[in-house]
Amino acid sequence: MIVVKILGIILWMFVLPFCIGLIPLRWIPKEKKNIGVVFIAGYVIMLPMCWLVTVPAILLVKYSSFLVMVRIFTVGMAIAAAAGVALSAWAVRKKQWVSLKPVFRWTDVSIEEKIEWILFLALIAFQLYKAFTLTSFDGDDAEYVAQSLVTQQSNTMYLIKPYTGGTTSLDIRHSLAVLPIWIAYVGRMTGIHTTILAHSVIPFVFIPLTYVVYFEIGKQLLRKKKELLPAFMVFMALLQIFGNVSIYTNETFFLTRTWQGKSLAANFVLPLIVCLLLWIFDKENEHKTRKEGRLEEKENTFGLWLLLWLANMTAGVCTSMVVFLGAVMIAVIAFWMMIAERKFSVLIKAGIVCIPNVAYMILYLLLHI
């Protein structure tokens, strides 16, 4: 039974997200195509898919809404994974496939860098070990983790009070941030209790995934001094370990509330938006002389804007606050990019990728009227 559950975790949290992440791969710049980016793309597609299925089920199906969500979302996951594999097979057949690069090549770094990378990996292992053995039970778990468990056991969503177990009207305040429902879904599909899943399994997914984002940011910022990248990652890991200076820092949320939407939003979604904006600015800053080069640049930029659109949708899965913060951050940076590059189209594209944020906030306001 344990082996079956482990295989279920591998399938639902690693294999399927990887296959789904292959879908936008053809529009991502060649130098960005690596296994870590595929996993990031997989999660920023999978989680918005969960939102698009869950919210209509909550609003339109009063009873057994979770059962409806499970059936539709499972079909959607299967179709998306099959599409990713099919698109990759088609690219291979058309000889358009670009091999995925490893995160970094061990043979290309110096001895000093290897020591720093080993130290960084040891720090991650230490964080995962502590996250597993010294599981923190936060007061908010009475809402979020209990909500996942109630959902899994009752087949309803946001109709039962997680604090008391009594019935209630639809919880509008929390119903649009559906990360607890996704946890309940994974628990249903793997047969793992949602409390165990949240506290003991999810950190092994979200913590490395977050460091992949930091790694990509470091590569972009230090692209002319690549030898400093491992030191940057060590510094980031140390910040996470020693960042518990209050209960409100994102470092505290990162290691003690890894499974909560607020933690995922602060430590994964917002840094991912920063990373994508850095990539977009770098691509917009490139000037190509050949027509083919301009076409290639346009396609690659489209892929980055698409990922930014999906990152904004992922913010809505986590918490409503980051929907607003993400839109403000994108607007400010896009305005600066428009002035720096003298391209009004940058501001237009930024407005387009913020459409999910605006739609989310309008829906939130309508449900509260």
Coordinates of N, CA and C in Angstrom, one line a residue, residues 149-329:
L149 N -9.3 18.5 4.3 CA -9.8 17.2 4.8 C -11.3 17.1 4.7
V150 N -12.0 18.2 5.1 CA -13.5 18.2 5.0 C -13.9 18.0 3.6
T151 N -13.3 18.7 2.7 CA -13.6 18.5 1.2 C -13.4 17.1 0.8
Q152 N -12.3 16.4 1.2 CA -12.1 15.1 0.8 C -13.1 14.1 1.4
Q153 N -13.6 14.4 2.6 CA -14.5 13.4 3.3 C -15.9 13.7 3.0
S154 N -16.3 14.9 2.6 CA -17.7 15.2 2.5 C -18.2 15.4 1.0
N155 N -17.2 15.5 0.1 CA -17.5 15.7 -1.3 C -18.2 17.0 -1.6
T156 N -18.1 17.9 -0.6 CA -18.6 19.3 -0.9 C -17.4 20.2 -0.7
M157 N -17.6 21.5 -1.2 CA -16.5 22.4 -1.1 C -17.0 23.7 -0.5
Y158 N -16.4 24.1 0.6 CA -16.7 25.4 1.3 C -18.2 25.5 1.8
L159 N -18.8 24.3 2.1 CA -20.1 24.3 2.7 C -20.2 23.8 4.1
I160 N -19.0 23.5 4.6 CA -18.9 23.0 6.0 C -17.8 23.8 6.7
K161 N -18.1 24.2 7.9 CA -17.1 25.0 8.7 C -16.0 24.1 9.1
P162 N -14.8 24.4 8.7 CA -13.7 23.5 9.1 C -13.4 23.6 10.6
Y163 N -13.8 24.6 11.3 CA -13.5 24.8 12.7 C -14.5 23.9 13.6
T164 N -15.7 23.8 13.2 CA -16.7 23.1 14.0 C -17.3 21.8 13.3
G165 N -17.2 21.8 12.0 CA -17.8 20.7 11.2 C -19.3 20.9 10.9
G166 N -19.8 22.1 11.3 CA -21.2 22.4 11.0 C -21.4 22.9 9.6
T167 N -22.6 22.8 9.1 CA -22.9 23.3 7.8 C -23.0 24.8 7.8
T168 N -22.8 25.4 6.7 CA -22.9 26.8 6.5 C -23.2 27.2 5.1
S169 N -23.5 28.4 4.9 CA -23.6 28.9 3.5 C -22.2 28.9 2.8
L170 N -22.2 29.2 1.5 CA -20.9 29.1 0.8 C -20.0 30.2 1.3
D171 N -18.7 29.7 1.6 CA -17.7 30.6 2.2 C -17.1 31.3 1.0
I172 N -17.6 32.5 0.7 CA -17.1 33.3 -0.4 C -15.7 33.8 -0.2
R173 N -15.4 34.1 1.0 CA -14.1 34.7 1.3 C -12.9 33.8 0.9
H174 N -13.1 32.5 1.1 CA -12.0 31.5 0.8 C -12.2 30.7 -0.5
S175 N -13.4 30.8 -1.1 CA -13.8 29.8 -2.1 C -13.0 30.1 -3.4
L176 N -12.5 31.3 -3.6 CA -11.8 31.6 -4.9 C -10.3 31.2 -4.8
A177 N -9.8 31.0 -3.6 CA -8.4 30.5 -3.5 C -8.4 29.0 -3.2
V178 N -8.2 28.3 -4.3 CA -8.6 26.9 -4.3 C -7.4 25.9 -4.0
L179 N -6.3 26.4 -3.5 CA -5.2 25.5 -3.3 C -5.6 24.4 -2.3
P180 N -6.3 24.6 -1.3 CA -6.7 23.5 -0.4 C -7.5 22.4 -1.1
I181 N -8.3 22.9 -2.2 CA -9.0 21.9 -3.0 C -8.1 21.0 -3.8
W182 N -7.1 21.7 -4.3 CA -6.1 20.9 -5.1 C -5.4 19.9 -4.2
I183 N -5.1 20.3 -3.0 CA -4.5 19.3 -2.0 C -5.4 18.2 -1.7
A184 N -6.7 18.5 -1.5 CA -7.7 17.5 -1.3 C -7.8 16.5 -2.5
Y185 N -7.7 17.1 -3.7 CA -7.7 16.3 -5.0 C -6.5 15.3 -5.0
V186 N -5.3 15.8 -4.7 CA -4.2 15.0 -4.8 C -4.3 13.9 -3.7
G187 N -4.8 14.3 -2.5 CA -5.1 13.3 -1.5 C -6.1 12.2 -1.9
R188 N -7.1 12.6 -2.6 CA -8.1 11.7 -3.1 C -7.5 10.7 -4.1
M189 N -6.7 11.2 -5.0 CA -6.1 10.4 -6.1 C -5.0 9.5 -5.6
T190 N -4.3 9.9 -4.6 CA -3.2 9.1 -4.0 C -3.5 8.2 -2.8
G191 N -4.7 8.5 -2.2 CA -5.1 7.8 -1.0 C -4.4 8.2 0.2
I192 N -3.8 9.4 0.2 CA -3.0 9.9 1.4 C -3.9 10.9 2.1
H193 N -3.9 10.8 3.5 CA -4.6 11.8 4.3 C -4.1 13.2 4.0
T194 N -5.0 14.1 3.9 CA -4.6 15.5 3.5 C -3.6 16.2 4.5
T195 N -3.8 15.9 5.7 CA -2.8 16.5 6.7 C -1.4 16.0 6.5
I196 N -1.3 14.7 6.3 CA 0.0 14.1 6.0 C 0.6 14.7 4.7
L197 N -0.3 14.7 3.7 CA 0.1 15.3 2.4 C 0.6 16.7 2.5
A198 N -0.1 17.5 3.2 CA 0.3 19.0 3.4 C 1.5 19.1 4.1
H199 N 1.7 18.5 5.3 CA 2.8 18.7 6.2 C 4.0 17.9 5.8
S200 N 3.9 16.7 5.2 CA 5.1 15.9 5.0 C 5.5 15.6 3.6
V201 N 4.6 15.9 2.6 CA 4.8 15.6 1.2 C 5.1 16.8 0.4
I202 N 4.1 17.8 0.5 CA 4.2 19.0 -0.3 C 5.5 19.8 -0.2
P203 N 6.1 19.9 1.0 CA 7.4 20.6 1.1 C 8.5 20.0 0.2
F204 N 8.4 18.7 -0.1 CA 9.4 18.0 -1.0 C 9.1 18.4 -2.4
V205 N 8.0 19.1 -2.7 CA 7.7 19.5 -4.1 C 7.9 21.1 -4.2
F206 N 7.3 21.8 -3.3 CA 7.3 23.3 -3.4 C 8.6 23.9 -3.0
I207 N 9.3 23.3 -2.0 CA 10.6 23.9 -1.7 C 11.6 23.8 -2.8
P208 N 11.9 22.6 -3.4 CA 12.8 22.6 -4.6 C 12.3 23.4 -5.8
L209 N 10.9 23.4 -6.0 CA 10.4 24.2 -7.1 C 10.7 25.7 -6.9
T210 N 10.6 26.1 -5.7 CA 10.9 27.6 -5.4 C 12.3 27.9 -5.7
Y211 N 13.2 26.9 -5.3 CA 14.6 27.2 -5.6 C 15.0 27.1 -7.0
V212 N 14.2 26.4 -7.8 CA 14.4 26.5 -9.3 C 14.1 27.9 -9.8
V213 N 13.1 28.6 -9.3 CA 12.8 30.0 -9.6 C 14.0 30.9 -9.2
Y214 N 14.5 30.7 -8.0 CA 15.6 31.5 -7.6 C 16.8 31.3 -8.4
F215 N 17.0 30.0 -8.8 CA 18.1 29.7 -9.7 C 18.1 30.4 -11.0
E216 N 16.9 30.4 -11.6 CA 16.7 31.1 -12.9 C 16.9 32.6 -12.7
I217 N 16.4 33.2 -11.6 CA 16.7 34.6 -11.4 C 18.2 34.9 -11.3
G218 N 18.9 34.0 -10.5 CA 20.3 34.2 -10.4 C 21.0 34.0 -11.7
K219 N 20.6 33.1 -12.5 CA 21.3 33.0 -13.8 C 21.1 34.2 -14.7
Q220 N 19.9 34.8 -14.6 CA 19.7 36.0 -15.4 C 20.5 37.2 -14.8
L221 N 20.5 37.4 -13.5 CA 21.2 38.5 -12.9 C 22.7 38.4 -13.0
L222 N 23.2 37.1 -13.0 CA 24.7 36.9 -13.0 C 25.1 36.2 -14.3
R223 N 24.4 36.5 -15.4 CA 24.8 35.9 -16.7 C 26.2 36.2 -17.2
K224 N 26.7 37.4 -16.7 CA 28.1 37.8 -17.1 C 29.1 37.3 -16.0
K225 N 28.6 36.8 -14.9 CA 29.5 36.3 -13.8 C 28.9 35.0 -13.3
K226 N 28.9 34.0 -14.2 CA 28.3 32.8 -13.8 C 29.0 32.1 -12.6
E227 N 30.2 32.4 -12.4 CA 30.9 31.7 -11.3 C 30.4 32.2 -9.9
L228 N 29.6 33.2 -9.9 CA 29.0 33.7 -8.6 C 27.7 33.0 -8.4
L229 N 27.1 32.3 -9.3 CA 25.8 31.7 -9.2 C 25.7 30.8 -8.0
P230 N 26.6 29.8 -7.8 CA 26.4 28.9 -6.6 C 26.5 29.7 -5.3
A231 N 27.3 30.7 -5.2 CA 27.4 31.6 -4.0 C 26.0 32.3 -3.8
F232 N 25.4 32.7 -4.9 CA 24.1 33.4 -4.8 C 23.1 32.4 -4.2
M233 N 23.1 31.1 -4.7 CA 22.1 30.1 -4.2 C 22.4 29.8 -2.8
V234 N 23.6 29.7 -2.4 CA 23.9 29.5 -0.9 C 23.4 30.6 -0.1
F235 N 23.6 31.8 -0.6 CA 23.1 33.0 0.2 C 21.5 32.9 0.3
M236 N 20.9 32.6 -0.8 CA 19.4 32.5 -0.8 C 19.0 31.4 0.2
A237 N 19.7 30.3 0.3 CA 19.3 29.2 1.2 C 19.5 29.6 2.6
L238 N 20.6 30.4 2.9 CA 20.8 30.8 4.2 C 19.8 31.9 4.7
L239 N 19.4 32.7 3.7 CA 18.3 33.7 4.0 C 17.0 32.9 4.5
Q240 N 16.7 31.8 3.8 CA 15.5 31.1 4.1 C 15.6 30.5 5.5
I241 N 16.8 29.9 5.8 CA 17.0 29.3 7.1 C 17.0 30.3 8.3
F242 N 17.6 31.4 8.1 CA 17.7 32.4 9.2 C 16.8 33.6 9.0
G243 N 15.7 33.4 8.2 CA 14.8 34.5 8.0 C 13.6 34.6 8.9
N244 N 13.6 33.7 9.9 CA 12.5 33.6 10.8 C 12.7 34.7 11.9
V245 N 12.7 35.9 11.5 CA 12.9 37.0 12.5 C 11.5 37.5 13.0
S246 N 10.4 37.0 12.4 CA 9.1 37.3 12.9 C 8.2 36.2 12.2
I247 N 6.9 36.2 12.6 CA 6.0 35.2 12.1 C 5.4 35.6 10.7
Y248 N 5.8 36.8 10.3 CA 5.2 37.4 9.1 C 6.2 37.4 7.9
T249 N 7.4 37.0 8.0 CA 8.3 37.0 6.9 C 8.0 35.9 5.9
N250 N 8.4 36.1 4.7 CA 8.1 35.1 3.7 C 9.0 33.9 3.9
E251 N 10.2 34.0 4.6 CA 11.0 32.9 4.9 C 10.3 32.0 5.9
T252 N 9.6 32.6 6.9 CA 8.9 31.8 7.9 C 7.8 31.0 7.2
F253 N 7.1 31.7 6.3 CA 6.0 31.0 5.6 C 6.6 29.9 4.7
F254 N 7.8 30.1 4.2 CA 8.4 29.2 3.2 C 8.7 27.8 3.9
L255 N 9.2 27.8 5.1 CA 9.6 26.6 5.8 C 8.5 26.1 6.8
T256 N 7.7 26.9 7.3 CA 6.7 26.4 8.3 C 5.3 26.4 7.8
R257 N 5.0 27.1 6.7 CA 3.6 27.0 6.1 C 3.7 26.7 4.6
T258 N 4.6 25.8 4.2 CA 4.9 25.6 2.8 C 3.6 25.2 2.0
W259 N 2.7 24.6 2.6 CA 1.5 24.1 2.0 C 0.4 25.1 1.9
Q260 N 0.5 26.3 2.5 CA -0.5 27.3 2.4 C -0.4 28.2 1.2
G261 N -1.5 28.7 0.7 CA -1.5 29.5 -0.5 C -0.7 30.8 -0.3
K262 N -0.7 31.4 0.9 CA 0.0 32.6 1.2 C 1.5 32.3 1.0
S263 N 2.0 31.2 1.4 CA 3.4 30.9 1.3 C 3.8 30.6 -0.1
L264 N 2.9 29.9 -0.9 CA 3.2 29.6 -2.3 C 3.2 30.9 -3.1
A265 N 2.3 31.8 -2.7 CA 2.2 33.1 -3.4 C 3.4 34.0 -3.2
A266 N 3.9 34.1 -2.0 CA 5.0 35.0 -1.6 C 6.3 34.4 -2.1
N267 N 6.5 33.1 -2.0 CA 7.8 32.5 -2.3 C 7.9 31.9 -3.7
F268 N 6.8 31.7 -4.4 CA 6.9 31.1 -5.7 C 6.3 32.0 -6.8
V269 N 5.1 32.4 -6.6 CA 4.4 33.2 -7.6 C 5.1 34.6 -7.9
L270 N 5.3 35.3 -6.8 CA 5.9 36.7 -7.0 C 7.3 36.6 -7.5
P271 N 8.2 35.7 -7.0 CA 9.5 35.6 -7.6 C 9.4 35.1 -9.0
L272 N 8.5 34.3 -9.4 CA 8.3 33.8 -10.8 C 8.0 35.0 -11.7
I273 N 7.1 35.8 -11.2 CA 6.7 37.0 -12.0 C 8.0 37.9 -12.2
V274 N 8.8 38.1 -11.2 CA 10.0 38.8 -11.3 C 10.9 38.2 -12.3
C275 N 11.1 36.8 -12.2 CA 11.9 36.1 -13.2 C 11.5 36.3 -14.6
L276 N 10.2 36.1 -14.8 CA 9.6 36.3 -16.2 C 9.8 37.7 -16.7
L277 N 9.6 38.7 -15.9 CA 9.8 40.0 -16.3 C 11.3 40.3 -16.7
L278 N 12.2 39.7 -15.9 CA 13.6 39.8 -16.3 C 13.9 39.2 -17.6
W279 N 13.3 38.0 -17.9 CA 13.5 37.4 -19.2 C 12.9 38.2 -20.3
I280 N 11.7 38.7 -20.1 CA 11.0 39.5 -21.1 C 11.8 40.8 -21.4
F281 N 12.3 41.4 -20.4 CA 13.1 42.7 -20.6 C 14.4 42.3 -21.4
D282 N 15.0 41.2 -21.1 CA 16.2 40.8 -21.8 C 15.9 40.5 -23.2
K283 N 14.8 39.8 -23.5 CA 14.5 39.5 -24.9 C 14.1 40.8 -25.7
E284 N 13.3 41.7 -25.0 CA 12.9 43.0 -25.6 C 14.2 43.8 -25.9
N285 N 15.2 43.6 -25.2 CA 16.4 44.4 -25.3 C 17.3 43.9 -26.4
E286 N 17.0 42.8 -26.9 CA 17.8 42.2 -28.0 C 17.4 42.8 -29.3
H287 N 18.4 43.2 -30.1 CA 18.1 43.7 -31.5 C 18.7 42.8 -32.5
K288 N 17.8 42.3 -33.3 CA 18.2 41.3 -34.3 C 18.1 42.0 -35.7
T289 N 19.0 41.6 -36.6 CA 19.0 42.3 -37.9 C 18.3 41.5 -39.0
R290 N 18.3 40.1 -38.8 CA 17.7 39.3 -39.8 C 16.2 39.1 -39.6
K291 N 15.5 39.0 -40.6 CA 14.0 38.8 -40.5 C 13.7 37.5 -39.7
E292 N 14.5 36.4 -40.0 CA 14.2 35.2 -39.3 C 14.5 35.4 -37.8
G293 N 15.5 36.1 -37.5 CA 15.8 36.4 -36.1 C 14.7 37.2 -35.4
R294 N 14.1 38.1 -36.1 CA 13.0 38.9 -35.6 C 11.8 38.0 -35.3
L295 N 11.5 37.1 -36.3 CA 10.4 36.2 -36.1 C 10.6 35.3 -34.9
E296 N 11.9 34.8 -34.7 CA 12.2 33.9 -33.6 C 12.1 34.6 -32.3
E297 N 12.5 35.9 -32.3 CA 12.4 36.7 -31.1 C 10.9 36.9 -30.7
K298 N 10.0 37.1 -31.7 CA 8.6 37.3 -31.4 C 8.0 36.1 -30.8
E299 N 8.3 34.9 -31.4 CA 7.8 33.7 -30.8 C 8.2 33.4 -29.4
N300 N 9.5 33.6 -29.2 CA 10.0 33.4 -27.8 C 9.4 34.4 -26.8
T301 N 9.3 35.6 -27.2 CA 8.7 36.6 -26.3 C 7.2 36.2 -26.0
F302 N 6.5 35.7 -27.0 CA 5.1 35.3 -26.8 C 5.1 34.2 -25.7
G303 N 6.0 33.3 -25.8 CA 6.0 32.2 -24.8 C 6.2 32.7 -23.4
L304 N 7.1 33.8 -23.2 CA 7.3 34.3 -21.9 C 6.1 35.1 -21.4
W305 N 5.4 35.9 -22.3 CA 4.2 36.6 -21.9 C 3.1 35.5 -21.5
L306 N 3.1 34.4 -22.2 CA 2.1 33.4 -21.9 C 2.3 32.8 -20.5
L307 N 3.6 32.6 -20.2 CA 3.9 32.1 -18.8 C 3.5 33.1 -17.8
L308 N 3.7 34.4 -18.1 CA 3.4 35.5 -17.2 C 1.8 35.5 -17.0
W309 N 1.1 35.3 -18.0 CA -0.4 35.2 -17.9 C -0.7 34.0 -17.0
L310 N -0.1 32.9 -17.2 CA -0.4 31.7 -16.3 C 0.0 32.0 -14.9
A311 N 1.2 32.7 -14.7 CA 1.6 33.0 -13.3 C 0.6 33.9 -12.6
N312 N -0.1 34.8 -13.3 CA -1.1 35.6 -12.8 C -2.3 34.8 -12.4
M313 N -2.6 33.8 -13.2 CA -3.7 32.9 -12.8 C -3.4 32.1 -11.6
T314 N -2.1 31.6 -11.5 CA -1.7 30.8 -10.4 C -1.8 31.7 -9.1
A315 N -1.6 33.0 -9.2 CA -1.8 33.8 -8.0 C -3.2 33.7 -7.5
G316 N -4.2 33.6 -8.3 CA -5.5 33.5 -7.9 C -5.8 32.2 -7.2
V317 N -5.1 31.2 -7.5 CA -5.2 29.9 -6.9 C -4.8 30.0 -5.4
C318 N -3.8 30.8 -5.2 CA -3.1 30.9 -3.8 C -3.9 31.8 -2.9
T319 N -4.0 33.1 -3.3 CA -4.7 34.1 -2.4 C -5.1 35.3 -3.2
S320 N -6.2 36.0 -2.8 CA -6.7 37.1 -3.6 C -5.7 38.3 -3.5
M321 N -5.0 38.4 -2.4 CA -4.1 39.6 -2.2 C -3.0 39.6 -3.3
V322 N -2.4 38.5 -3.6 CA -1.3 38.5 -4.6 C -1.9 38.8 -6.0
V323 N -3.1 38.5 -6.2 CA -3.7 38.9 -7.5 C -3.5 40.4 -7.7
F324 N -3.8 41.2 -6.7 CA -3.7 42.6 -6.8 C -2.2 43.0 -6.8
L325 N -1.4 42.4 -5.9 CA 0.0 42.8 -5.8 C 0.8 42.5 -7.1
G326 N 0.5 41.3 -7.7 CA 1.1 40.9 -8.9 C 0.8 41.9 -10.1
A327 N -0.5 42.3 -10.2 CA -0.9 43.2 -11.2 C -0.2 44.6 -11.1
V328 N -0.1 45.1 -9.8 CA 0.6 46.3 -9.6 C 2.1 46.2 -9.9
M329 N 2.7 45.1 -9.5 CA 4.1 45.0 -9.8 C 4.4 44.9 -11.4

